[in-house]
PDB file of C-alpha atoms in Angstrom:
ATOM      1  CA  UNK V   1     -18.116  -4.909 -12.600  1.00  0.00           C
ATOM      2  CA  UNK V   2     -14.851  -5.618  -9.575  1.00  0.00           C
ATOM      3  CA  UNK V   3     -12.176  -3.495  -9.406  1.00  0.00           C
ATOM      4  CA  UNK V   4     -10.202  -6.514 -10.299  1.00  0.00           C
ATOM      5  CA  UNK V   5     -11.819  -7.356 -13.197  1.00  0.00           C
ATOM      6  CA  UNK V   6     -11.607  -4.064 -14.891  1.00  0.00           C
ATOM      7  CA  UNK V   7      -7.717  -3.403 -13.739  1.00  0.00           C
ATOM      8  CA  UNK V   8      -7.858  -7.264 -16.254  1.00  0.00           C
ATOM      9  CA  UNK V   9      -9.966  -6.285 -18.585  1.00  0.00           C
ATOM     10  CA  UNK V  10      -7.995  -2.922 -19.472  1.00  0.00           C
ATOM     11  CA  UNK V  11      -4.344  -4.508 -19.383  1.00  0.00           C
ATOM     12  CA  UNK V  12      -5.706  -7.670 -21.518  1.00  0.00           C
ATOM     13  CA  UNK V  13      -5.881  -4.989 -24.268  1.00  0.00           C
ATOM     14  CA  UNK V  14      -3.489  -3.083 -23.320  1.00  0.00           C
ATOM     15  CA  UNK V  15      -0.976  -5.690 -23.515  1.00  0.00           C
ATOM     16  CA  UNK V  16      -2.051  -6.868 -27.150  1.00  0.00           C
ATOM     17  CA  UNK V  17      -1.775  -2.982 -28.171  1.00  0.00           C
ATOM     18  CA  UNK V  18       1.694  -4.175 -26.915  1.00  0.00           C
ATOM     19  CA  UNK V  19       2.797  -6.807 -28.894  1.00  0.00           C
ATOM     20  CA  UNK V  20       1.379  -5.517 -31.998  1.00  0.00           C
ATOM     21  CA  UNK V  21       1.252  -1.764 -32.530  1.00  0.00           C
ATOM     22  CA  UNK V  22      -1.720  -1.084 -34.885  1.00  0.00           C
ATOM     23  CA  UNK V  23       0.199   2.047 -36.511  1.00  0.00           C
ATOM     24  CA  UNK V  24       4.204   0.676 -35.883  1.00  0.00           C
ATOM     25  CA  UNK V  25       4.571   1.219 -39.386  1.00  0.00           C
ATOM     26  CA  UNK V  26       3.623   5.492 -38.957  1.00  0.00           C
ATOM     27  CA  UNK V  27       5.674   5.611 -36.455  1.00  0.00           C
ATOM     28  CA  UNK V  28       9.478   7.474 -37.225  1.00  0.00           C
ATOM     29  CA  UNK V  29      10.155   8.436 -33.838  1.00  0.00           C
ATOM     30  CA  UNK V  30      10.947   4.958 -32.085  1.00  0.00           C
ATOM     31  CA  UNK V  31      13.757   6.453 -29.487  1.00  0.00           C
ATOM     32  CA  UNK V  32      13.019   6.657 -26.148  1.00  0.00           C
ATOM     33  CA  UNK V  33      15.062   9.260 -25.454  1.00  0.00           C
ATOM     34  CA  UNK V  34      14.182  13.351 -23.666  1.00  0.00           C
ATOM     35  CA  UNK V  35      11.445  14.301 -20.986  1.00  0.00           C
ATOM     36  CA  UNK V  36       7.760  13.100 -21.052  1.00  0.00           C
ATOM     37  CA  UNK V  37       5.253  13.999 -18.475  1.00  0.00           C
ATOM     38  CA  UNK V  38       1.837  11.037 -17.934  1.00  0.00           C
ATOM     39  CA  UNK V  39      -0.145   8.632 -15.901  1.00  0.00           C
ATOM     40  CA  UNK V  40      -1.023   5.259 -14.623  1.00  0.00           C
ATOM     41  CA  UNK V  41      -3.442   4.048 -12.759  1.00  0.00           C
ATOM     42  CA  UNK V  42      -4.708   0.412 -11.975  1.00  0.00           C
ATOM     43  CA  UNK V  43      -5.111  -2.362  -9.364  1.00  0.00           C
ATOM     44  CA  UNK V  44      -3.585  -2.755  -5.666  1.00  0.00           C
ATOM     45  CA  UNK V  45      -3.227  -5.570  -3.961  1.00  0.00           C
ATOM     46  CA  UNK V  46      -2.977  -6.291  -0.476  1.00  0.00           C
ATOM     47  CA  UNK V  47       0.021  -8.504   0.449  1.00  0.00           C
ATOM     48  CA  UNK V  48      -0.917 -11.502   2.771  1.00  0.00           C
ATOM     49  CA  UNK V  49       0.000 -10.732   6.068  1.00  0.00           C
ATOM     50  CA  UNK V  50      -3.277 -13.054   7.573  1.00  0.00           C
ATOM     51  CA  UNK V  51      -0.214 -14.226  10.437  1.00  0.00           C
ATOM     52  CA  UNK V  52      -0.490 -10.321  12.270  1.00  0.00           C
ATOM     53  CA  UNK V  53      -2.029  -9.436  14.612  1.00  0.00           C
ATOM     54  CA  UNK V  54      -1.987  -6.733  17.922  1.00  0.00           C
ATOM     55  CA  UNK V  55       0.964  -5.801  19.966  1.00  0.00           C
ATOM     56  CA  UNK V  56       0.658  -4.100  23.996  1.00  0.00           C
ATOM     57  CA  UNK V  57       2.196  -2.025  25.787  1.00  0.00           C
ATOM     58  CA  UNK V  58       0.252  -2.567  29.547  1.00  0.00           C
ATOM     59  CA  UNK V  59       3.405  -0.965  31.418  1.00  0.00           C
ATOM     60  CA  UNK V  60       3.992   1.780  28.811  1.00  0.00           C
ATOM     61  CA  UNK V  61       8.236   1.586  29.176  1.00  0.00           C
ATOM     62  CA  UNK V  62       7.705   1.530  25.157  1.00  0.00           C
ATOM     63  CA  UNK V  63       8.291  -2.414  24.283  1.00  0.00           C
ATOM     64  CA  UNK V  64       5.277  -3.571  22.770  1.00  0.00           C
ATOM     65  CA  UNK V  65       5.794  -7.191  24.466  1.00  0.00           C
ATOM     66  CA  UNK V  66       3.191  -7.810  26.915  1.00  0.00           C
ATOM     67  CA  UNK V  67       0.138  -9.517  27.482  1.00  0.00           C
ATOM     68  CA  UNK V  68      -3.071  -7.777  29.118  1.00  0.00           C
ATOM     69  CA  UNK V  69      -4.132  -9.980  31.504  1.00  0.00           C
ATOM     70  CA  UNK V  70      -7.574  -9.765  33.558  1.00  0.00           C
ATOM     71  CA  UNK V  71      -7.621 -10.204  37.376  1.00  0.00           C
ATOM     72  CA  UNK V  72      -7.419 -13.649  37.415  1.00  0.00           C
ATOM     73  CA  UNK V  73      -4.414 -13.512  35.480  1.00  0.00           C
ATOM     74  CA  UNK V  74      -5.468 -15.106  32.497  1.00  0.00           C
ATOM     75  CA  UNK V  75      -5.048 -13.771  28.921  1.00  0.00           C
ATOM     76  CA  UNK V  76      -7.511 -10.684  28.424  1.00  0.00           C
ATOM     77  CA  UNK V  77      -6.669 -11.681  24.196  1.00  0.00           C
ATOM     78  CA  UNK V  78      -7.057 -15.094  23.784  1.00  0.00           C
ATOM     79  CA  UNK V  79     -10.009 -15.036  21.400  1.00  0.00           C
ATOM     80  CA  UNK V  80      -6.653 -14.247  19.261  1.00  0.00           C
ATOM     81  CA  UNK V  81      -6.287 -12.127  15.659  1.00  0.00           C
ATOM     82  CA  UNK V  82      -7.752 -12.466  12.072  1.00  0.00           C
ATOM     83  CA  UNK V  83      -6.501 -10.301   8.981  1.00  0.00           C
ATOM     84  CA  UNK V  84      -9.128  -7.800   8.462  1.00  0.00           C
ATOM     85  CA  UNK V  85     -11.713  -5.469   9.730  1.00  0.00           C
ATOM     86  CA  UNK V  86     -14.032  -7.882  11.790  1.00  0.00           C
ATOM     87  CA  UNK V  87     -17.498  -8.816  11.578  1.00  0.00           C
ATOM     88  CA  UNK V  88     -18.703  -8.746  14.768  1.00  0.00           C
ATOM     89  CA  UNK V  89     -16.938  -9.804  18.931  1.00  0.00           C
ATOM     90  CA  UNK V  90     -15.196 -12.808  18.562  1.00  0.00           C
ATOM     91  CA  UNK V  91     -13.624 -15.010  16.182  1.00  0.00           C
ATOM     92  CA  UNK V  92     -16.418 -16.575  14.753  1.00  0.00           C
ATOM     93  CA  UNK V  93     -18.527 -13.712  12.922  1.00  0.00           C
ATOM     94  CA  UNK V  94     -15.408 -14.027  10.900  1.00  0.00           C
ATOM     95  CA  UNK V  95     -13.750 -11.135   9.604  1.00  0.00           C
ATOM     96  CA  UNK V  96     -14.137  -9.048   6.337  1.00  0.00           C
ATOM     97  CA  UNK V  97     -11.122  -9.329   4.053  1.00  0.00           C
ATOM     98  CA  UNK V  98      -8.894  -6.501   3.322  1.00  0.00           C
ATOM     99  CA  UNK V  99      -9.442  -4.510   0.261  1.00  0.00           C
ATOM    100  CA  UNK V 100      -7.391  -4.101  -3.147  1.00  0.00           C
ATOM    101  CA  UNK V 101      -8.988  -1.711  -5.295  1.00  0.00           C
ATOM    102  CA  UNK V 102      -7.626   1.331  -7.812  1.00  0.00           C
ATOM    103  CA  UNK V 103      -4.912   3.127  -7.634  1.00  0.00           C
ATOM    104  CA  UNK V 104      -3.787   6.466  -9.032  1.00  0.00           C
ATOM    105  CA  UNK V 105      -0.548   8.622 -10.066  1.00  0.00           C
ATOM    106  CA  UNK V 106       0.577  11.235 -12.312  1.00  0.00           C
ATOM    107  CA  UNK V 107       4.524  11.225 -13.610  1.00  0.00           C
ATOM    108  CA  UNK V 108       7.016  12.840 -14.650  1.00  0.00           C
ATOM    109  CA  UNK V 109      11.107  11.887 -16.402  1.00  0.00           C
ATOM    110  CA  UNK V 110      13.592  11.611 -18.310  1.00  0.00           C
ATOM    111  CA  UNK V 111      15.460   8.848 -20.319  1.00  0.00           C
ATOM    112  CA  UNK V 112      18.624   8.663 -22.274  1.00  0.00           C
ATOM    113  CA  UNK V 113      19.302   6.210 -25.295  1.00  0.00           C
ATOM    114  CA  UNK V 114      22.348   4.976 -25.980  1.00  0.00           C
ATOM    115  CA  UNK V 115      21.632   2.480 -29.096  1.00  0.00           C
ATOM    116  CA  UNK V 116      19.259  -0.412 -27.587  1.00  0.00           C
ATOM    117  CA  UNK V 117      20.147   0.552 -24.227  1.00  0.00           C
ATOM    118  CA  UNK V 118      18.361   2.806 -21.815  1.00  0.00           C
ATOM    119  CA  UNK V 119      18.345   4.700 -18.914  1.00  0.00           C
ATOM    120  CA  UNK V 120      16.346   7.219 -17.430  1.00  0.00           C
ATOM    121  CA  UNK V 121      14.521   8.330 -13.714  1.00  0.00           C
ATOM    122  CA  UNK V 122      10.948   9.317 -13.584  1.00  0.00           C
ATOM    123  CA  UNK V 123       8.795  10.757  -9.932  1.00  0.00           C
ATOM    124  CA  UNK V 124       5.127  10.203  -9.116  1.00  0.00           C
ATOM    125  CA  UNK V 125       2.596  11.033  -7.265  1.00  0.00           C
ATOM    126  CA  UNK V 126      -0.840   9.560  -6.595  1.00  0.00           C
ATOM    127  CA  UNK V 127      -3.396   7.823  -3.987  1.00  0.00           C
ATOM    128  CA  UNK V 128      -4.343   4.152  -3.177  1.00  0.00           C
ATOM    129  CA  UNK V 129      -7.660   3.275  -2.279  1.00  0.00           C
ATOM    130  CA  UNK V 130      -6.857  -0.111  -0.675  1.00  0.00           C
ATOM    131  CA  UNK V 131      -6.945  -1.062   3.171  1.00  0.00           C
ATOM    132  CA  UNK V 132      -5.392  -2.444   5.206  1.00  0.00           C
ATOM    133  CA  UNK V 133      -6.918  -3.827   8.177  1.00  0.00           C
ATOM    134  CA  UNK V 134      -6.657  -6.261  10.907  1.00  0.00           C
ATOM    135  CA  UNK V 135      -8.246  -7.308  14.517  1.00  0.00           C
ATOM    136  CA  UNK V 136      -7.630  -8.002  18.526  1.00  0.00           C
ATOM    137  CA  UNK V 137     -11.020 -10.610  19.759  1.00  0.00           C
ATOM    138  CA  UNK V 138     -10.906  -9.837  23.618  1.00  0.00           C
ATOM    139  CA  UNK V 139     -13.181 -12.210  26.124  1.00  0.00           C
ATOM    140  CA  UNK V 140     -15.403  -9.935  27.230  1.00  0.00           C
ATOM    141  CA  UNK V 141     -16.515  -9.978  24.706  1.00  0.00           C
ATOM    142  CA  UNK V 142     -15.135  -7.389  21.875  1.00  0.00           C
ATOM    143  CA  UNK V 143     -13.253  -6.303  19.244  1.00  0.00           C
ATOM    144  CA  UNK V 144     -10.590  -3.815  18.296  1.00  0.00           C
ATOM    145  CA  UNK V 145      -9.917  -3.322  14.069  1.00  0.00           C
ATOM    146  CA  UNK V 146      -6.998  -1.051  12.901  1.00  0.00           C
ATOM    147  CA  UNK V 147      -7.381   0.147   9.247  1.00  0.00           C
ATOM    148  CA  UNK V 148      -4.927   1.783   7.013  1.00  0.00           C
ATOM    149  CA  UNK V 149      -5.069   3.422   3.885  1.00  0.00           C
ATOM    150  CA  UNK V 150      -2.378   5.008   1.611  1.00  0.00           C
ATOM    151  CA  UNK V 151      -3.330   9.108   2.252  1.00  0.00           C
ATOM    152  CA  UNK V 152      -0.706  10.033  -0.967  1.00  0.00           C
ATOM    153  CA  UNK V 153       2.571   8.911  -1.958  1.00  0.00           C
ATOM    154  CA  UNK V 154       6.243  10.411  -3.346  1.00  0.00           C
ATOM    155  CA  UNK V 155       8.654   8.838  -5.511  1.00  0.00           C
ATOM    156  CA  UNK V 156      11.403   9.392  -7.115  1.00  0.00           C
ATOM    157  CA  UNK V 157      13.448   5.626  -8.783  1.00  0.00           C
ATOM    158  CA  UNK V 158      15.915   4.837 -11.309  1.00  0.00           C
ATOM    159  CA  UNK V 159      14.896   2.836 -14.672  1.00  0.00           C
ATOM    160  CA  UNK V 160      17.262  -0.012 -17.455  1.00  0.00           C
ATOM    161  CA  UNK V 161      16.013  -1.228 -19.718  1.00  0.00           C
ATOM    162  CA  UNK V 162      16.485  -2.510 -23.556  1.00  0.00           C
ATOM    163  CA  UNK V 163      14.401  -1.005 -26.890  1.00  0.00           C
ATOM    164  CA  UNK V 164      14.389  -3.499 -30.342  1.00  0.00           C
ATOM    165  CA  UNK V 165      13.007  -0.941 -31.593  1.00  0.00           C
ATOM    166  CA  UNK V 166       9.108   1.272 -30.439  1.00  0.00           C
ATOM    167  CA  UNK V 167       9.021  -1.019 -27.884  1.00  0.00           C
ATOM    168  CA  UNK V 168      11.060  -0.782 -24.192  1.00  0.00           C
ATOM    169  CA  UNK V 169      11.172  -3.065 -21.939  1.00  0.00           C
ATOM    170  CA  UNK V 170      12.726  -2.004 -18.646  1.00  0.00           C
ATOM    171  CA  UNK V 171      13.202  -1.908 -14.456  1.00  0.00           C
ATOM    172  CA  UNK V 172      12.213   0.015 -12.033  1.00  0.00           C
ATOM    173  CA  UNK V 173      13.325   1.349  -8.817  1.00  0.00           C
ATOM    174  CA  UNK V 174      13.373   3.710  -5.873  1.00  0.00           C
ATOM    175  CA  UNK V 175      12.368   5.046  -3.021  1.00  0.00           C
ATOM    176  CA  UNK V 176       8.512   6.485  -1.860  1.00  0.00           C
ATOM    177  CA  UNK V 177       7.288   8.582   0.591  1.00  0.00           C
ATOM    178  CA  UNK V 178       3.598   8.366   2.384  1.00  0.00           C
ATOM    179  CA  UNK V 179       0.927   9.698   3.770  1.00  0.00           C
ATOM    180  CA  UNK V 180      -0.464   6.915   5.979  1.00  0.00           C
ATOM    181  CA  UNK V 181      -3.744   7.438   7.081  1.00  0.00           C
ATOM    182  CA  UNK V 182      -4.692   4.848  10.284  1.00  0.00           C
ATOM    183  CA  UNK V 183      -8.025   4.940  12.063  1.00  0.00           C
ATOM    184  CA  UNK V 184      -9.510   2.578  14.801  1.00  0.00           C
ATOM    185  CA  UNK V 185     -12.672   1.320  15.843  1.00  0.00           C
ATOM    186  CA  UNK V 186     -14.055  -0.734  18.617  1.00  0.00           C
ATOM    187  CA  UNK V 187     -17.048  -2.500  20.347  1.00  0.00           C
ATOM    188  CA  UNK V 188     -15.541  -1.843  23.583  1.00  0.00           C
ATOM    189  CA  UNK V 189     -17.796   0.962  25.106  1.00  0.00           C
ATOM    190  CA  UNK V 190     -16.602   1.595  28.403  1.00  0.00           C
ATOM    191  CA  UNK V 191     -12.680   2.023  28.327  1.00  0.00           C
ATOM    192  CA  UNK V 192     -11.043   5.795  26.233  1.00  0.00           C
ATOM    193  CA  UNK V 193      -9.495   5.186  23.631  1.00  0.00           C
ATOM    194  CA  UNK V 194      -6.930   7.672  22.087  1.00  0.00           C
ATOM    195  CA  UNK V 195      -4.332   7.634  18.459  1.00  0.00           C
ATOM    196  CA  UNK V 196      -1.939   9.226  16.459  1.00  0.00           C
ATOM    197  CA  UNK V 197      -3.569  10.121  13.004  1.00  0.00           C
ATOM    198  CA  UNK V 198      -2.052   9.966  10.347  1.00  0.00           C
ATOM    199  CA  UNK V 199       1.716   8.858  10.189  1.00  0.00           C
ATOM    200  CA  UNK V 200       4.643   9.351   8.013  1.00  0.00           C
ATOM    201  CA  UNK V 201       6.573   6.582   6.478  1.00  0.00           C
ATOM    202  CA  UNK V 202       9.384   6.310   3.462  1.00  0.00           C
ATOM    203  CA  UNK V 203       9.484   2.878   1.578  1.00  0.00           C
ATOM    204  CA  UNK V 204      10.802   1.409  -1.432  1.00  0.00           C
ATOM    205  CA  UNK V 205       9.493  -0.134  -4.691  1.00  0.00           C
ATOM    206  CA  UNK V 206      10.748  -1.756  -7.594  1.00  0.00           C
ATOM    207  CA  UNK V 207       9.373  -3.888 -10.433  1.00  0.00           C
ATOM    208  CA  UNK V 208       9.295  -3.626 -14.297  1.00  0.00           C
ATOM    209  CA  UNK V 209       6.895  -2.902 -17.524  1.00  0.00           C
ATOM    210  CA  UNK V 210       6.971  -2.147 -20.910  1.00  0.00           C
ATOM    211  CA  UNK V 211       6.414   0.799 -22.759  1.00  0.00           C
ATOM    212  CA  UNK V 212       5.016   1.413 -26.803  1.00  0.00           C
ATOM    213  CA  UNK V 213       5.268   4.558 -28.567  1.00  0.00           C
ATOM    214  CA  UNK V 214       1.476   4.601 -30.008  1.00  0.00           C
ATOM    215  CA  UNK V 215       2.952   7.700 -32.322  1.00  0.00           C
ATOM    216  CA  UNK V 216       5.529   9.252 -32.557  1.00  0.00           C
ATOM    217  CA  UNK V 217       4.668  11.238 -29.049  1.00  0.00           C
ATOM    218  CA  UNK V 218       2.365   9.555 -27.213  1.00  0.00           C
ATOM    219  CA  UNK V 219       3.674   5.781 -25.543  1.00  0.00           C
ATOM    220  CA  UNK V 220       1.488   3.489 -23.612  1.00  0.00           C
ATOM    221  CA  UNK V 221       2.372   0.496 -21.065  1.00  0.00           C
ATOM    222  CA  UNK V 222       1.720  -1.605 -18.416  1.00  0.00           C
ATOM    223  CA  UNK V 223       3.870  -1.509 -15.046  1.00  0.00           C
ATOM    224  CA  UNK V 224       4.166  -3.240 -12.076  1.00  0.00           C
ATOM    225  CA  UNK V 225       5.359  -2.279  -8.915  1.00  0.00           C
ATOM    226  CA  UNK V 226       5.775  -3.519  -5.139  1.00  0.00           C
ATOM    227  CA  UNK V 227       5.874  -1.147  -2.439  1.00  0.00           C
ATOM    228  CA  UNK V 228       7.049  -1.908   1.127  1.00  0.00           C
ATOM    229  CA  UNK V 229       6.844   0.868   3.985  1.00  0.00           C
ATOM    230  CA  UNK V 230       7.412   0.924   7.426  1.00  0.00           C
ATOM    231  CA  UNK V 231       4.313   1.904   9.171  1.00  0.00           C
ATOM    232  CA  UNK V 232       5.263   1.117  13.292  1.00  0.00           C
ATOM    233  CA  UNK V 233       4.684   4.561  14.875  1.00  0.00           C
ATOM    234  CA  UNK V 234       0.040   4.427  14.801  1.00  0.00           C
ATOM    235  CA  UNK V 235      -0.511   3.810  18.591  1.00  0.00           C
ATOM    236  CA  UNK V 236      -3.896   3.786  20.231  1.00  0.00           C
ATOM    237  CA  UNK V 237      -3.878   4.852  24.068  1.00  0.00           C
ATOM    238  CA  UNK V 238      -6.137   2.684  26.271  1.00  0.00           C
ATOM    239  CA  UNK V 239      -7.438   4.663  29.109  1.00  0.00           C
ATOM    240  CA  UNK V 240     -10.114   4.184  32.158  1.00  0.00           C
ATOM    241  CA  UNK V 241     -13.008   5.697  31.048  1.00  0.00           C
ATOM    242  CA  UNK V 242     -15.710   4.388  32.354  1.00  0.00           C
ATOM    243  CA  UNK V 243     -14.515   1.440  33.195  1.00  0.00           C
ATOM    244  CA  UNK V 244     -13.878  -0.064  37.179  1.00  0.00           C
ATOM    245  CA  UNK V 245     -10.234  -1.030  38.738  1.00  0.00           C
ATOM    246  CA  UNK V 246     -10.081  -3.882  37.679  1.00  0.00           C
ATOM    247  CA  UNK V 247     -10.508  -3.592  33.977  1.00  0.00           C
ATOM    248  CA  UNK V 248      -7.587  -5.246  31.829  1.00  0.00           C
ATOM    249  CA  UNK V 249      -6.194  -2.653  30.525  1.00  0.00           C
ATOM    250  CA  UNK V 250      -5.547  -0.426  33.574  1.00  0.00           C
ATOM    251  CA  UNK V 251      -4.611  -3.100  35.427  1.00  0.00           C
ATOM    252  CA  UNK V 252      -0.441  -2.766  35.269  1.00  0.00           C
ATOM    253  CA  UNK V 253      -0.111   1.075  35.116  1.00  0.00           C
ATOM    254  CA  UNK V 254      -3.740   2.242  35.040  1.00  0.00           C
ATOM    255  CA  UNK V 255      -4.046   2.212  30.926  1.00  0.00           C
ATOM    256  CA  UNK V 256      -1.633   0.359  27.826  1.00  0.00           C
ATOM    257  CA  UNK V 257      -0.545   1.358  24.697  1.00  0.00           C
ATOM    258  CA  UNK V 258      -2.179  -0.855  21.918  1.00  0.00           C
ATOM    259  CA  UNK V 259      -0.083  -1.261  18.077  1.00  0.00           C
ATOM    260  CA  UNK V 260      -0.336  -3.646  14.859  1.00  0.00           C
ATOM    261  CA  UNK V 261       2.137  -6.927  15.009  1.00  0.00           C
ATOM    262  CA  UNK V 262       3.356  -5.682  11.263  1.00  0.00           C
ATOM    263  CA  UNK V 263       5.240  -2.755  10.922  1.00  0.00           C
ATOM    264  CA  UNK V 264       5.135  -3.628   7.101  1.00  0.00           C
ATOM    265  CA  UNK V 265       2.481  -2.066   4.925  1.00  0.00           C
ATOM    266  CA  UNK V 266       2.984  -3.333   1.204  1.00  0.00           C
ATOM    267  CA  UNK V 267       1.065  -3.330  -2.100  1.00  0.00           C
ATOM    268  CA  UNK V 268       1.487  -5.287  -5.825  1.00  0.00           C
ATOM    269  CA  UNK V 269       0.516  -2.851  -8.280  1.00  0.00           C
ATOM    270  CA  UNK V 270      -0.508  -4.015 -12.000  1.00  0.00           C
ATOM    271  CA  UNK V 271      -0.801  -0.872 -13.686  1.00  0.00           C
ATOM    272  CA  UNK V 272      -1.374   1.394 -17.136  1.00  0.00           C
ATOM    273  CA  UNK V 273       0.505   3.995 -18.161  1.00  0.00           C
ATOM    274  CA  UNK V 274       0.469   6.862 -20.790  1.00  0.00           C
ATOM    275  CA  UNK V 275       2.590   9.603 -21.409  1.00  0.00           C
ATOM    276  CA  UNK V 276       3.554  11.852 -23.587  1.00  0.00           C
ATOM    277  CA  UNK V 277       7.030  12.930 -24.150  1.00  0.00           C
ATOM    278  CA  UNK V 278       8.651  15.843 -26.055  1.00  0.00           C
TER     279      UNK V 278
END
């Protein structure tokens, strides 16, 4: 079963549990007050970034606003770009779509209930298996693919909600820090390519969810989160390698720097949550 089908199947079951808690009549403590620890897992889906491409700094002045030109002045990347990882050296071979996959987090927090209203905060830490790629194609022909994935993320956010008793409906938002695992592959065997590997980024996250008491001390829930990181520090440096002096990457300054055109790394997450309350 695919990650999407797994997440949706469990989400359907959990939604039913939230709507009609089977043990509601046996729960004495229906308040959401105090500290808790728990975790979540679910599906992380990439946003639609089909207009993304690759930008170039041929004169290495720090501005990625150049066109890589051949000796004749033609655009060396006229075949264009695709949102995904290349299947071959040309756009006609197509690209593999970004991979939506599972994410896993642990969390801890505290709530305070005032009548039917609840305010609180939480911190979480985890990672996602989803990957986001973009590919550029040159006239050589050759492909150049950038891929990124969350190595791990740490978040802190507040939440406010309303409970009629036994079920909490809430909105949440805050900040997040991520270590992003970047990688680069190419079918160009002539030039040399070096990169700066993993990058760090701060971002923000917002969403909402519902949480239900299934015992006096255990809650289960369903949560949606949108998270965005600014990931514009990953750069690939192209050098001579075994290429000749007329190589398009070398004409302007003896080398070229490359990076993704879209600095935003964002994700939609649907997570199942569980917590032990004290």
